[in-house]
Amino acid sequence: MSWTSLPPALVLMLAGLLLPFLPRAARQAVSLIAPLGALGLVWAVPDGVSLSVPYLGYQLDLVEADALSRLFGTIFSLMAFVGCIFALPQRNVLELAAALIYAGGAVGVAFAGDLVSVFIFWELMAVASTLVVWAPGTPEARQAGLRYAFMHFLGGAVLMAGIAGHVAATGSTEFAAMSADTPATILILVGFLINAGAPPVSAWLPDAYPKASWSGTVFLSAFTTKTAVYVLLRGFPGTEILIWVGLYMVFYGIVYALLENNMRRILAYSIINQVGFMVVGIGIGTEVALNGAAAHAFAHIIYKALLLMSAGSVLYMTGLRKCTDLGGLFRTMPITTVCGTIGALAISAFPWTSGFVTKSMITQGAADQHLLWAWMLLQAASAGVFLHAGIKFPWFVFFQRDSGLRPKDPPWPMRAAMIVFAILCVGIGLMPGPLYAILPYPVDYEAYTGAHVITQLQLLLFSGLAFFMLLPLMKRTETITLDLDWFWRVGAPRLGEILRESVGGQWTLLVAGFRRWIERVMAWTARTHSLQGALGRTWPISASAVMVALFLLVYLMLFYLWPA
Amino acid sequence: MIRHLFPLPDPNAPPRLVRVARVPPAGEKPAMREPGERQPWIVRPEGVRTLWWLFGAILVLNVVAELFVHLHPHFELEGAFAFHAWFGFLGCVAMVVFARLLAMFLKRKDTFYDVVD
């Protein structure tokens, strides 16, 4: 075993565990060095299984590399690195330590060669990300973190049930492409989809992520949903239902983001929207669509982190998060405005940004398969992305009516992190070659044709026209929009209350009656079977002999008298 | 009507001044607008009017440019003139209208869940 078979995840996790014991300067250094070390290992690990350990009779392939796992390992490590630059001014030790372990879990999933290892890293991520949500320590973060944890442990339980069933049925723990046609594989698919933010439980994401600190949300946006995309890519490529699940997510994200007032929740809804595009690509399942989904996940992590960094910078400098409180910040926050706008253009797949060269592969996949409806909905959704994230976010935060606030740009580490990611957004958009080279399948796709640039510009610019013409309808109010989480946040507790008020008394009587009956049985048993009881005490041998003789007599009589 | 469809900032609207109640994570409250501050050109009505014209010109150029490239539509519908322009526009209008309809039923005060958002 050479050093190259060290799991990249281990570096991040050990760094996370070490962090709380270090002084602040050393903490900052370790938080930057560890992701770089992991990134180096991601590229040093040879193809195939390089670390395998026996556990409970199973062979766990903790590190198994191929192009797909290396792609996701790369972006997760890179995200951890730039995220830690952004978080240099963050004084909360818990958040940074948890974020590193969280990133380690994501890298671990990307390199896990069998379902049991996937599950282990999956659950580590759930625990660590809950800690990131909890880190600010506010009551709303505590409550949202608890709901988040419940949802992810539910997903984990479903996933474990599926894995157990799958292993029992096939005898193999290998993590390879499956088809969702047995109860076990369906459970695995559902477990994966819960983490992707799929319906009906999508609400966990916009509920929890915006409650984290100004830097915590940046980490949260990157790992959980994108590991879900990774496992779906590996486990369920070409599963048709995913097309429809993905399309639902795409439009759910747009509609809810359009109605939202909290700037970071707008971006949280748009995570679901973007993951929806990837899920559609996985459902289409052709090489170009799968490449598109993988490339889009890569580009998405960068521009979404960039958007949340610009929102985090505004929150850091002003403490405000509602669109109704913000506006006009472009005057004194030029770097944040420019970087946020670049992120907004990239998420909208504007030509010369990263989204343009990645998302178009997914729509191309739909067109190649002649999926007219899916293609039309994807095109409409692309216009909708520009509407809800591409224009709405920068417009309401940095422009619109002046709020009178004149905050400065954030400290240099935060500016540096935003600039790095902004350069990457434009760089990938201008030169997609290096990204295309590390995709799982060979790429035969040219994004920059005259027709593609012009049609995409038409789509986006005219949705921009729609935005500004419909501005009176987009006016922000201090409201939220109810989601299905109403059922478990209000509905279920209210139902419990109603039941307690109505049949609660009878229920208590019933339970009490049942308990009294059990107590009587216990008392009777104690009377008859205790040391002094008829059946418990010692009897003389003669009495036993008489008893046995009696039994034999009864038996003999039955033998002759019983009708044959 | 035109003013309604292509809105300009109202120069007579009273200036907005948002109060920052809590100290932000940065440690100090942000500066506020100076009383006599001069507005940058792009938010003044004449600037916004120019931007609207500029935007309109870009839109027209964008549609006209379609005639000079070789489009290769995958579907019949896509071959219609300026398909992406009107499809994007109408799609957005439909999504905004749908969102507003949904909001009629599902909109609540942001203190609904007793949480400070």
XYZ file of C-alpha atoms in Angstrom:
681
model
C 0.000 0.000 0.000
C 1.618 3.215 -1.141
C 0.694 6.760 -0.141
C -1.369 7.139 -3.300
C -3.917 4.671 -1.961
C -4.654 6.982 0.975
C -8.333 7.878 0.743
C -8.605 11.563 -0.283
C -11.586 11.769 2.067
C -9.406 10.854 5.022
C -7.235 13.972 4.649
C -10.260 16.258 4.864
C -11.847 14.360 7.730
C -8.667 14.223 9.828
C -8.151 17.946 9.216
C -11.719 18.559 10.372
C -11.190 16.548 13.545
C -7.891 18.331 14.237
C -9.233 21.853 13.669
C -10.839 22.504 17.086
C -7.518 21.852 18.853
C -5.530 24.441 16.893
C -5.049 28.192 17.418
C -6.804 30.411 14.880
C -3.843 31.023 12.518
C -3.015 27.303 12.344
C -6.687 26.535 11.827
C -6.801 28.794 8.806
C -3.641 27.218 7.399
C -4.907 23.651 7.889
C -8.303 24.491 6.395
C -6.541 25.619 3.210
C -3.857 22.925 3.020
C -6.148 19.922 3.619
C -8.397 20.492 0.554
C -5.314 20.994 -1.615
C -3.871 17.737 -0.259
C -7.146 15.977 -1.023
C -7.147 17.454 -4.522
C -3.617 16.114 -5.077
C -4.648 12.658 -3.869
C -7.739 12.671 -6.094
C -5.409 12.871 -9.062
C -2.730 10.547 -7.631
C -5.096 7.645 -6.921
C -4.756 5.058 -9.710
C -7.766 3.740 -11.588
C -9.509 0.715 -10.090
C -9.697 -0.417 -6.456
C -6.728 0.825 -4.438
C -7.950 0.382 -0.867
C -10.128 -2.463 0.285
C -10.798 -3.581 3.861
C -12.828 -6.539 5.207
C -15.708 -5.512 7.485
C -18.411 -7.789 8.960
C -17.820 -10.366 6.255
C -17.995 -7.840 3.440
C -15.149 -6.389 1.441
C -15.361 -2.589 1.530
C -13.756 -0.864 -1.462
C -13.086 2.447 0.264
C -11.187 3.870 -2.700
C -12.107 2.910 -6.224
C -11.333 5.475 -8.908
C -12.523 6.102 -12.436
C -13.184 9.199 -14.524
C -16.567 9.929 -12.938
C -15.358 9.687 -9.342
C -12.290 11.770 -10.172
C -14.485 14.485 -11.738
C -16.616 14.762 -8.609
C -13.632 14.354 -6.268
C -11.948 17.249 -8.056
C -14.848 19.650 -7.775
C -15.575 18.709 -4.152
C -11.949 19.327 -3.108
C -11.758 22.532 -5.125
C -15.014 23.712 -3.565
C -13.688 22.938 -0.067
C -10.533 24.936 -0.826
C -12.208 28.065 -2.196
C -14.975 27.787 0.385
C -12.342 27.804 3.136
C -10.732 30.909 1.605
C -14.127 32.586 1.717
C -14.581 31.422 5.319
C -11.229 32.759 6.574
C -12.980 35.585 8.502
C -15.355 33.009 10.042
C -14.560 32.590 13.774
C -16.936 29.694 14.407
C -14.695 26.622 14.851
C -17.562 24.148 14.804
C -18.721 25.287 11.380
C -15.310 24.993 9.725
C -14.483 21.629 11.309
C -17.882 20.250 10.328
C -17.544 21.699 6.820
C -14.242 19.894 6.267
C -15.653 16.566 7.480
C -18.713 17.206 5.310
C -16.501 17.782 2.264
C -14.576 14.629 3.199
C -17.825 12.653 3.252
C -18.685 13.930 -0.226
C -15.259 12.988 -1.594
C -15.628 9.629 0.180
C -18.925 8.911 -1.582
C -17.349 9.845 -4.920
C -14.626 7.239 -4.399
C -16.681 4.520 -2.663
C -16.637 1.321 -4.687
C -19.411 -0.535 -2.868
C -22.823 0.277 -1.433
C -21.792 -0.156 2.197
C -18.986 2.401 1.882
C -21.383 4.729 0.078
C -23.764 4.429 3.011
C -21.056 5.091 5.607
C -19.836 8.291 3.931
C -23.440 9.264 3.165
C -24.357 9.233 6.853
C -21.152 11.018 7.866
C -22.200 13.780 5.485
C -25.652 13.938 7.045
C -24.175 14.365 10.537
C -21.534 16.884 9.507
C -23.905 18.999 7.419
C -26.404 19.118 10.293
C -23.602 20.567 12.427
C -22.957 23.209 9.741
C -26.636 24.212 9.876
C -26.512 24.311 13.684
C -23.277 26.281 13.868
C -24.793 29.802 14.196
C -26.596 28.592 17.330
C -29.730 30.686 16.746
C -33.092 29.116 17.664
C -34.225 29.046 14.029
C -30.984 27.335 12.986
C -31.423 24.764 15.753
C -34.992 23.950 14.736
C -34.275 23.891 11.009
C -31.164 21.758 11.638
C -33.239 19.247 13.545
C -35.787 19.016 10.719
C -32.884 18.686 8.277
C -31.347 15.877 10.332
C -34.676 14.018 10.595
C -35.128 14.173 6.841
C -31.626 12.917 6.114
C -31.730 10.138 8.661
C -35.060 9.075 7.180
C -33.365 9.049 3.770
C -30.463 7.092 5.255
C -32.813 4.496 6.762
C -34.602 4.057 3.424
C -31.250 3.744 1.677
C -29.974 1.181 4.204
C -33.141 -0.894 3.820
C -32.654 -0.840 0.070
C -28.974 -1.755 0.288
C -29.706 -4.631 2.688
C -32.393 -5.981 0.365
C -30.170 -5.597 -2.671
C -27.239 -7.365 -1.032
C -29.517 -10.171 0.192
C -30.964 -10.636 -3.306
C -27.763 -10.423 -5.351
C -25.096 -11.367 -2.819
C -22.973 -8.495 -4.063
C -22.275 -5.128 -2.446
C -20.811 -3.688 -5.620
C -22.011 -0.214 -6.550
C -22.786 -0.446 -10.259
C -25.644 0.610 -12.510
C -28.975 -0.830 -11.317
C -32.481 -0.801 -12.693
C -35.250 0.320 -10.362
C -37.457 -2.750 -10.753
C -37.195 -4.559 -7.415
C -38.388 -3.196 -4.049
C -34.754 -3.027 -2.901
C -33.444 -0.980 -5.806
C -36.503 1.282 -5.659
C -35.718 1.975 -1.993
C -32.118 2.802 -2.941
C -33.375 5.179 -5.637
C -35.743 6.860 -3.165
C -32.936 7.216 -0.625
C -30.751 8.897 -3.244
C -33.569 11.158 -4.429
C -34.356 12.437 -0.934
C -30.835 13.902 -0.811
C -31.251 15.357 -4.290
C -34.173 17.466 -3.060
C -36.756 15.567 -5.085
C -40.506 15.824 -4.432
C -42.389 15.457 -2.171
C -39.741 16.383 0.401
C -37.906 19.131 -1.529
C -38.746 21.600 1.229
C -35.908 20.390 3.472
C -33.423 22.303 1.320
C -34.862 25.849 1.258
C -35.841 25.341 4.896
C -32.385 24.477 6.245
C -29.731 26.011 3.995
C -30.625 29.697 4.437
C -30.539 29.289 8.238
C -26.793 28.587 8.246
C -24.232 31.352 8.670
C -23.024 33.614 5.854
C -20.272 31.112 5.048
C -22.028 27.892 6.060
C -24.608 28.099 3.274
C -21.784 28.217 0.714
C -20.547 24.810 1.887
C -24.050 23.378 2.184
C -24.948 24.309 -1.377
C -22.159 22.226 -2.837
C -22.052 18.741 -1.389
C -25.300 16.998 -0.438
C -27.315 17.465 -3.623
C -24.315 16.947 -5.892
C -23.302 13.664 -4.240
C -26.897 12.626 -4.862
C -26.403 13.539 -8.524
C -23.194 11.512 -8.546
C -24.774 8.352 -7.089
C -27.748 8.670 -9.449
C -25.325 9.005 -12.362
C -23.526 5.856 -11.317
C -26.458 3.851 -10.050
C -29.469 4.748 -12.199
C -28.481 6.147 -15.606
C -31.333 6.025 -18.117
C -34.099 5.488 -15.523
C -37.030 7.105 -17.303
C -38.963 8.252 -14.243
C -36.050 10.574 -13.456
C -36.946 12.727 -16.479
C -40.307 13.578 -14.927
C -38.967 13.897 -11.399
C -36.316 16.257 -12.745
C -38.797 18.362 -14.710
C -40.944 18.758 -11.616
C -37.910 19.926 -9.645
C -36.966 22.387 -12.393
C -40.342 24.150 -12.324
C -40.843 23.844 -8.574
C -37.572 25.726 -8.108
C -38.537 28.480 -10.543
C -42.053 29.102 -9.234
C -41.085 29.162 -5.565
C -37.990 31.273 -6.211
C -40.115 33.814 -8.092
C -42.293 34.281 -5.010
C -39.475 34.337 -2.459
C -38.221 37.389 -0.600
C -35.197 36.013 1.298
C -32.190 36.325 -1.048
C -30.511 33.128 0.097
C -33.753 31.183 -0.104
C -34.154 32.327 -3.722
C -30.784 30.701 -4.346
C -31.742 27.599 -2.362
C -34.833 27.078 -4.525
C -32.656 27.512 -7.572
C -30.389 24.674 -6.354
C -33.397 22.357 -6.668
C -34.091 23.854 -10.076
C -30.534 23.192 -11.276
C -30.331 19.697 -9.782
C -33.578 19.059 -11.659
C -31.762 19.713 -14.945
C -29.092 17.167 -13.952
C -31.698 14.588 -12.897
C -33.412 14.991 -16.291
C -30.055 14.403 -17.982
C -29.532 11.232 -15.957
C -33.033 10.074 -16.860
C -32.388 10.581 -20.578
C -29.318 8.403 -20.103
C -27.510 8.830 -23.419
C -23.783 9.521 -23.317
C -24.203 13.186 -24.229
C -26.926 13.651 -21.584
C -24.905 11.864 -18.872
C -21.856 13.926 -19.788
C -24.081 16.974 -19.624
C -25.385 16.066 -16.165
C -21.851 15.455 -14.850
C -20.448 18.629 -16.423
C -23.417 20.646 -15.226
C -22.881 19.419 -11.661
C -19.250 20.559 -11.916
C -20.149 24.003 -13.274
C -23.113 24.330 -10.916
C -21.040 23.882 -7.777
C -18.841 26.780 -8.881
C -21.495 29.302 -9.898
C -23.888 28.421 -7.108
C -21.137 28.823 -4.534
C -20.259 32.131 -6.209
C -23.860 33.331 -5.972
C -24.118 32.312 -2.333
C -20.761 33.944 -1.620
C -22.057 37.239 -3.012
C -25.235 36.830 -0.943
C -23.074 35.848 2.047
C -20.961 38.982 1.560
C -24.077 41.148 1.637
C -25.269 39.339 4.756
C -21.813 39.677 6.345
C -21.634 43.419 5.729
C -25.268 44.368 6.415
C -26.839 41.541 8.426
C -29.887 41.814 6.130
C -31.295 39.014 3.998
C -34.634 40.167 2.601
C -35.037 41.661 -0.858
C -37.454 44.146 0.688
C -34.567 45.498 2.819
C -31.885 45.521 0.129
C -31.224 47.337 -3.128
C -28.805 49.830 -4.598
C -25.730 48.108 -3.156
C -23.862 48.240 -6.482
C -22.663 51.745 -5.583
C -20.376 50.650 -2.776
C -19.967 46.878 -3.364
C -18.669 46.807 -6.955
C -16.664 43.570 -6.666
C -19.517 41.697 -5.003
C -21.937 43.031 -7.620
C -19.775 42.036 -10.564
C -18.988 38.578 -9.165
C -22.614 37.945 -8.185
C -23.743 39.000 -11.649
C -21.223 36.687 -13.311
C -22.582 33.841 -11.181
C -26.113 34.831 -12.165
C -25.201 34.804 -15.857
C -23.479 31.425 -15.486
C -26.506 29.835 -13.807
C -28.647 31.163 -16.674
C -26.368 29.481 -19.230
C -25.531 32.820 -20.830
C -23.064 32.377 -23.716
C -19.390 32.675 -22.647
C -20.119 31.366 -19.160
C -19.820 27.850 -17.762
C -23.556 27.089 -17.704
C -23.771 27.600 -21.467
C -21.308 24.837 -22.308
C -22.699 22.321 -19.793
C -26.480 22.690 -19.591
C -26.841 22.721 -23.363
C -25.522 19.132 -23.463
C -28.565 18.036 -21.454
C -31.045 19.796 -23.767
C -29.074 18.400 -26.714
C -29.560 14.928 -25.209
C -33.338 15.503 -25.073
C -33.372 16.762 -28.688
C -31.310 13.812 -29.925
C -33.817 11.397 -28.383
C -36.704 13.371 -29.965
C -38.270 13.977 -26.577
C -40.298 16.981 -27.766
C -42.122 17.645 -24.504
C -39.057 17.266 -22.330
C -37.095 19.505 -24.689
C -39.733 22.243 -24.749
C -40.085 22.197 -20.987
C -36.306 22.361 -20.602
C -36.136 25.368 -22.936
C -38.938 27.144 -21.083
C -37.173 26.322 -17.829
C -33.905 27.759 -19.157
C -35.747 31.012 -19.741
C -37.220 30.685 -16.256
C -33.780 30.305 -14.696
C -32.765 33.670 -16.121
C -35.978 35.078 -14.695
C -35.699 33.803 -11.114
C -31.939 33.655 -10.561
C -30.221 35.367 -13.463
C -32.000 38.697 -13.103
C -34.123 38.545 -9.990
C -31.291 37.888 -7.560
C -28.843 40.608 -8.726
C -31.677 43.046 -9.452
C -33.280 42.942 -6.009
C -30.027 42.726 -4.060
C -27.708 45.086 -5.913
C -29.986 47.349 -7.981
C -33.784 48.091 -7.706
C -34.825 51.043 -5.541
C -31.974 52.370 -3.457
C -32.123 51.134 0.132
C -29.815 53.913 1.339
C -27.356 51.304 2.650
C -23.733 51.958 1.696
C -21.809 48.850 2.881
C -18.264 48.316 1.652
C -17.059 45.240 -0.206
C -16.231 42.385 2.226
C -12.691 41.639 3.541
C -10.077 40.436 1.056
C -10.376 36.637 1.574
C -14.062 36.813 0.691
C -13.351 39.012 -2.324
C -10.536 36.665 -3.416
C -12.766 33.576 -3.219
C -15.455 35.289 -5.293
C -12.932 36.454 -7.896
C -11.433 32.956 -8.235
C -14.832 31.399 -8.849
C -15.926 34.222 -11.167
C -12.798 33.647 -13.258
C -13.572 29.912 -13.340
C -17.162 30.578 -14.475
C -15.978 32.651 -17.401
C -12.906 30.486 -18.032
C -14.889 27.262 -18.379
C -17.351 29.125 -20.579
C -14.649 30.357 -22.926
C -12.505 27.215 -22.881
C -14.651 24.163 -22.116
C -11.931 21.820 -23.437
C -10.238 20.928 -20.134
C -13.605 20.220 -18.461
C -14.794 18.155 -21.431
C -11.543 16.171 -21.230
C -12.272 14.856 -17.723
C -15.918 13.871 -18.344
C -16.816 10.161 -18.083
C -17.514 9.719 -21.815
C -15.666 11.113 -24.849
C -17.221 14.433 -25.840
C -18.376 15.029 -29.368
C -20.186 18.294 -28.806
C -19.617 21.861 -29.986
C -21.386 24.482 -27.852
C -20.334 27.520 -29.879
C -22.234 27.290 -33.127
C -23.756 30.504 -34.488
C -27.227 29.029 -34.231
C -26.792 27.944 -30.615
C -25.408 31.293 -29.431
C -28.139 33.268 -31.185
C -31.047 31.076 -30.109
C -29.810 31.011 -26.522
C -29.421 34.803 -26.503
C -32.954 35.149 -27.864
C -34.299 32.887 -25.149
C -32.504 34.743 -22.369
C -32.812 38.337 -23.528
C -36.520 38.019 -24.163
C -37.055 36.490 -20.743
C -35.135 39.520 -19.470
C -37.631 41.699 -21.329
C -40.445 39.750 -19.677
C -38.868 40.345 -16.253
C -38.650 44.098 -16.595
C -42.079 44.413 -18.185
C -43.629 42.302 -15.426
C -41.733 44.093 -12.665
C -44.956 45.322 -11.000
C -45.984 41.652 -10.629
C -42.583 40.767 -9.190
C -42.741 43.360 -6.400
C -41.442 41.737 -3.227
C -43.565 41.422 -0.111
C -42.613 40.154 3.326
C -44.105 36.755 2.726
C -43.196 33.109 2.376
C -44.925 30.511 0.228
C -46.279 27.402 1.893
C -44.734 24.140 0.771
C -45.409 20.495 1.524
C -43.348 20.880 4.692
C -46.493 22.481 6.125
C -47.691 18.918 6.649
C -44.903 17.989 9.022
C -44.351 21.408 10.571
C -47.978 22.350 11.230
C -50.335 19.658 9.931
C -49.034 16.645 11.821
C -48.647 18.432 15.194
C -52.147 19.916 14.759
C -53.575 16.493 13.928
C -51.925 15.151 17.072
C -53.498 17.931 19.114
C -56.940 17.298 17.621
C -56.655 13.583 18.369
C -55.548 14.326 21.921
C -58.472 16.700 22.480
C -61.113 14.433 20.913
C -60.338 10.746 21.488
C -57.418 11.319 23.859
C -59.552 10.604 26.974
C -60.928 7.336 25.623
C -57.465 6.343 24.475
C -56.074 6.928 27.964
C -58.902 4.852 29.489
C -58.292 2.090 26.961
C -54.596 2.012 27.679
C -55.240 2.108 31.427
C -57.720 -0.768 31.133
C -55.245 -2.788 29.147
C -52.547 -2.084 31.695
C -54.836 -3.201 34.576
C -55.532 -6.429 32.671
C -51.798 -7.044 32.258
C -51.321 -6.362 35.964
C -54.006 -8.929 36.825
C -52.322 -11.518 34.629
C -49.035 -10.753 36.357
C -50.610 -11.068 39.817
C -52.286 -14.349 38.908
C -49.017 -15.712 37.536
C -47.233 -14.660 40.704
C -49.876 -16.421 42.837
C -49.812 -19.699 40.957
C -46.176 -19.914 39.866
C -44.242 -18.334 42.727
C -42.349 -20.451 45.245
C -45.507 -20.762 47.356
C -47.916 -21.056 44.416
C -49.655 -24.267 43.538
C -47.573 -24.815 40.422
C -44.344 -23.348 41.790
C -43.812 -25.054 45.143
C -42.114 -28.400 45.683
C -44.470 -31.380 45.743
C -43.729 -34.761 47.437
C -42.732 -37.525 44.997
C -45.868 -39.577 45.844
C -48.154 -36.702 44.764
C -46.297 -36.506 41.461
C -46.653 -40.251 40.925
C -50.419 -40.047 41.541
C -50.675 -37.148 39.119
C -48.811 -38.989 36.373
C -50.982 -42.078 36.927
C -54.091 -39.915 36.616
C -52.867 -38.387 33.372
C -52.128 -41.828 31.958
C -55.609 -42.982 32.922
C -57.229 -40.013 31.170
C -55.092 -40.706 28.130
C -56.095 -44.360 28.088
C -59.769 -43.519 28.342
C -59.504 -40.974 25.560
C -57.716 -43.526 23.404
C -60.624 -45.956 23.636
C -63.497 -43.515 23.786
C -62.448 -41.069 21.042
C -64.398 -41.718 17.870
C -61.966 -43.045 15.305
C -49.575 52.641 -21.486
C -46.026 52.643 -22.838
C -44.838 54.105 -19.526
C -46.586 51.216 -17.814
C -45.046 48.488 -19.945
C -41.522 49.901 -19.844
C -41.337 51.457 -16.378
C -38.931 54.254 -15.477
C -37.914 55.180 -11.916
C -40.204 57.810 -10.418
C -38.093 60.872 -9.583
C -40.709 62.083 -7.105
C -40.803 58.894 -5.040
C -39.553 59.537 -1.489
C -36.052 58.110 -0.901
C -35.939 54.796 0.911
C -33.776 54.416 3.985
C -33.533 50.921 5.489
C -32.602 50.763 9.164
C -30.057 48.179 10.236
C -31.193 47.099 13.695
C -28.640 44.442 14.576
C -24.882 44.595 14.232
C -23.979 42.462 11.184
C -21.322 39.685 11.348
C -18.743 42.170 10.008
C -18.793 43.839 13.423
C -19.981 47.318 12.473
C -23.110 48.690 10.887
C -22.837 49.688 7.218
C -22.573 53.350 6.247
C -25.752 55.099 5.133
C -26.478 57.424 2.237
C -25.126 60.976 2.604
C -27.928 63.566 2.375
C -26.791 65.299 -0.827
C -25.539 62.202 -2.650
C -25.581 62.390 -6.453
C -27.301 59.448 -8.162
C -25.306 57.530 -10.772
C -26.473 57.886 -14.344
C -27.814 54.353 -14.712
C -30.510 54.839 -12.053
C -31.606 58.318 -13.168
C -34.721 58.416 -15.401
C -32.764 59.606 -18.458
C -30.229 56.800 -17.943
C -32.919 54.156 -17.562
C -34.664 55.485 -20.680
C -31.406 55.132 -22.637
C -30.894 51.625 -21.270
C -34.385 50.630 -22.420
C -33.606 51.864 -25.952
C -30.250 50.113 -25.914
C -31.862 46.892 -24.709
C -34.534 47.164 -27.401
C -31.883 47.621 -30.081
C -30.009 44.539 -28.856
C -33.237 42.508 -28.929
C -33.962 43.557 -32.508
C -30.386 42.826 -33.608
C -30.592 39.461 -31.886
C -33.717 38.466 -33.785
C -32.385 39.822 -37.088
C -29.131 37.912 -36.608
C -31.150 34.710 -36.906
C -31.458 35.382 -40.659
C -27.690 35.298 -41.090
C -26.849 31.992 -39.445
C -27.734 28.500 -40.487
C -30.270 27.211 -37.931
C -30.659 23.459 -37.774
C -33.887 22.847 -35.877
C -34.426 19.465 -34.202
C -38.181 19.849 -34.213
C -40.562 21.386 -36.705
C -41.783 23.946 -34.185
C -38.256 25.180 -33.580
C -38.000 26.299 -37.203
C -40.693 28.980 -36.719
C -39.434 32.552 -37.023
C -37.734 33.817 -33.847
C -39.022 30.745 -32.022
C -36.711 31.117 -29.040
C -37.565 34.789 -28.615
C -41.318 34.463 -28.366
C -41.163 31.071 -26.666
C -38.880 32.452 -23.953
C -41.015 35.560 -23.505
C -44.340 33.746 -23.345
C -42.865 30.989 -21.176
C -41.742 33.574 -18.654
C -45.101 35.344 -18.648
C -46.802 31.995 -18.075
C -44.494 31.107 -15.193
C -44.947 34.487 -13.494
C -48.727 34.313 -13.864
C -48.780 30.746 -12.539
C -46.611 31.760 -9.597
C -48.971 34.653 -8.797
C -51.967 32.313 -8.921
C -50.242 29.869 -6.613
C -49.366 32.730 -4.283
C -53.054 33.580 -3.922
C -53.481 30.323 -2.026
C -50.114 29.684 -0.456
C -48.791 33.133 0.506
C -48.310 33.743 4.234
C -46.586 36.352 6.400
C -42.916 35.440 6.780
C -43.479 35.096 10.537
C -45.906 32.248 9.833
C -43.694 29.575 11.359
C -42.793 31.851 14.320
C -39.268 32.134 13.022
C -37.262 35.265 12.343
C -36.274 34.915 8.705
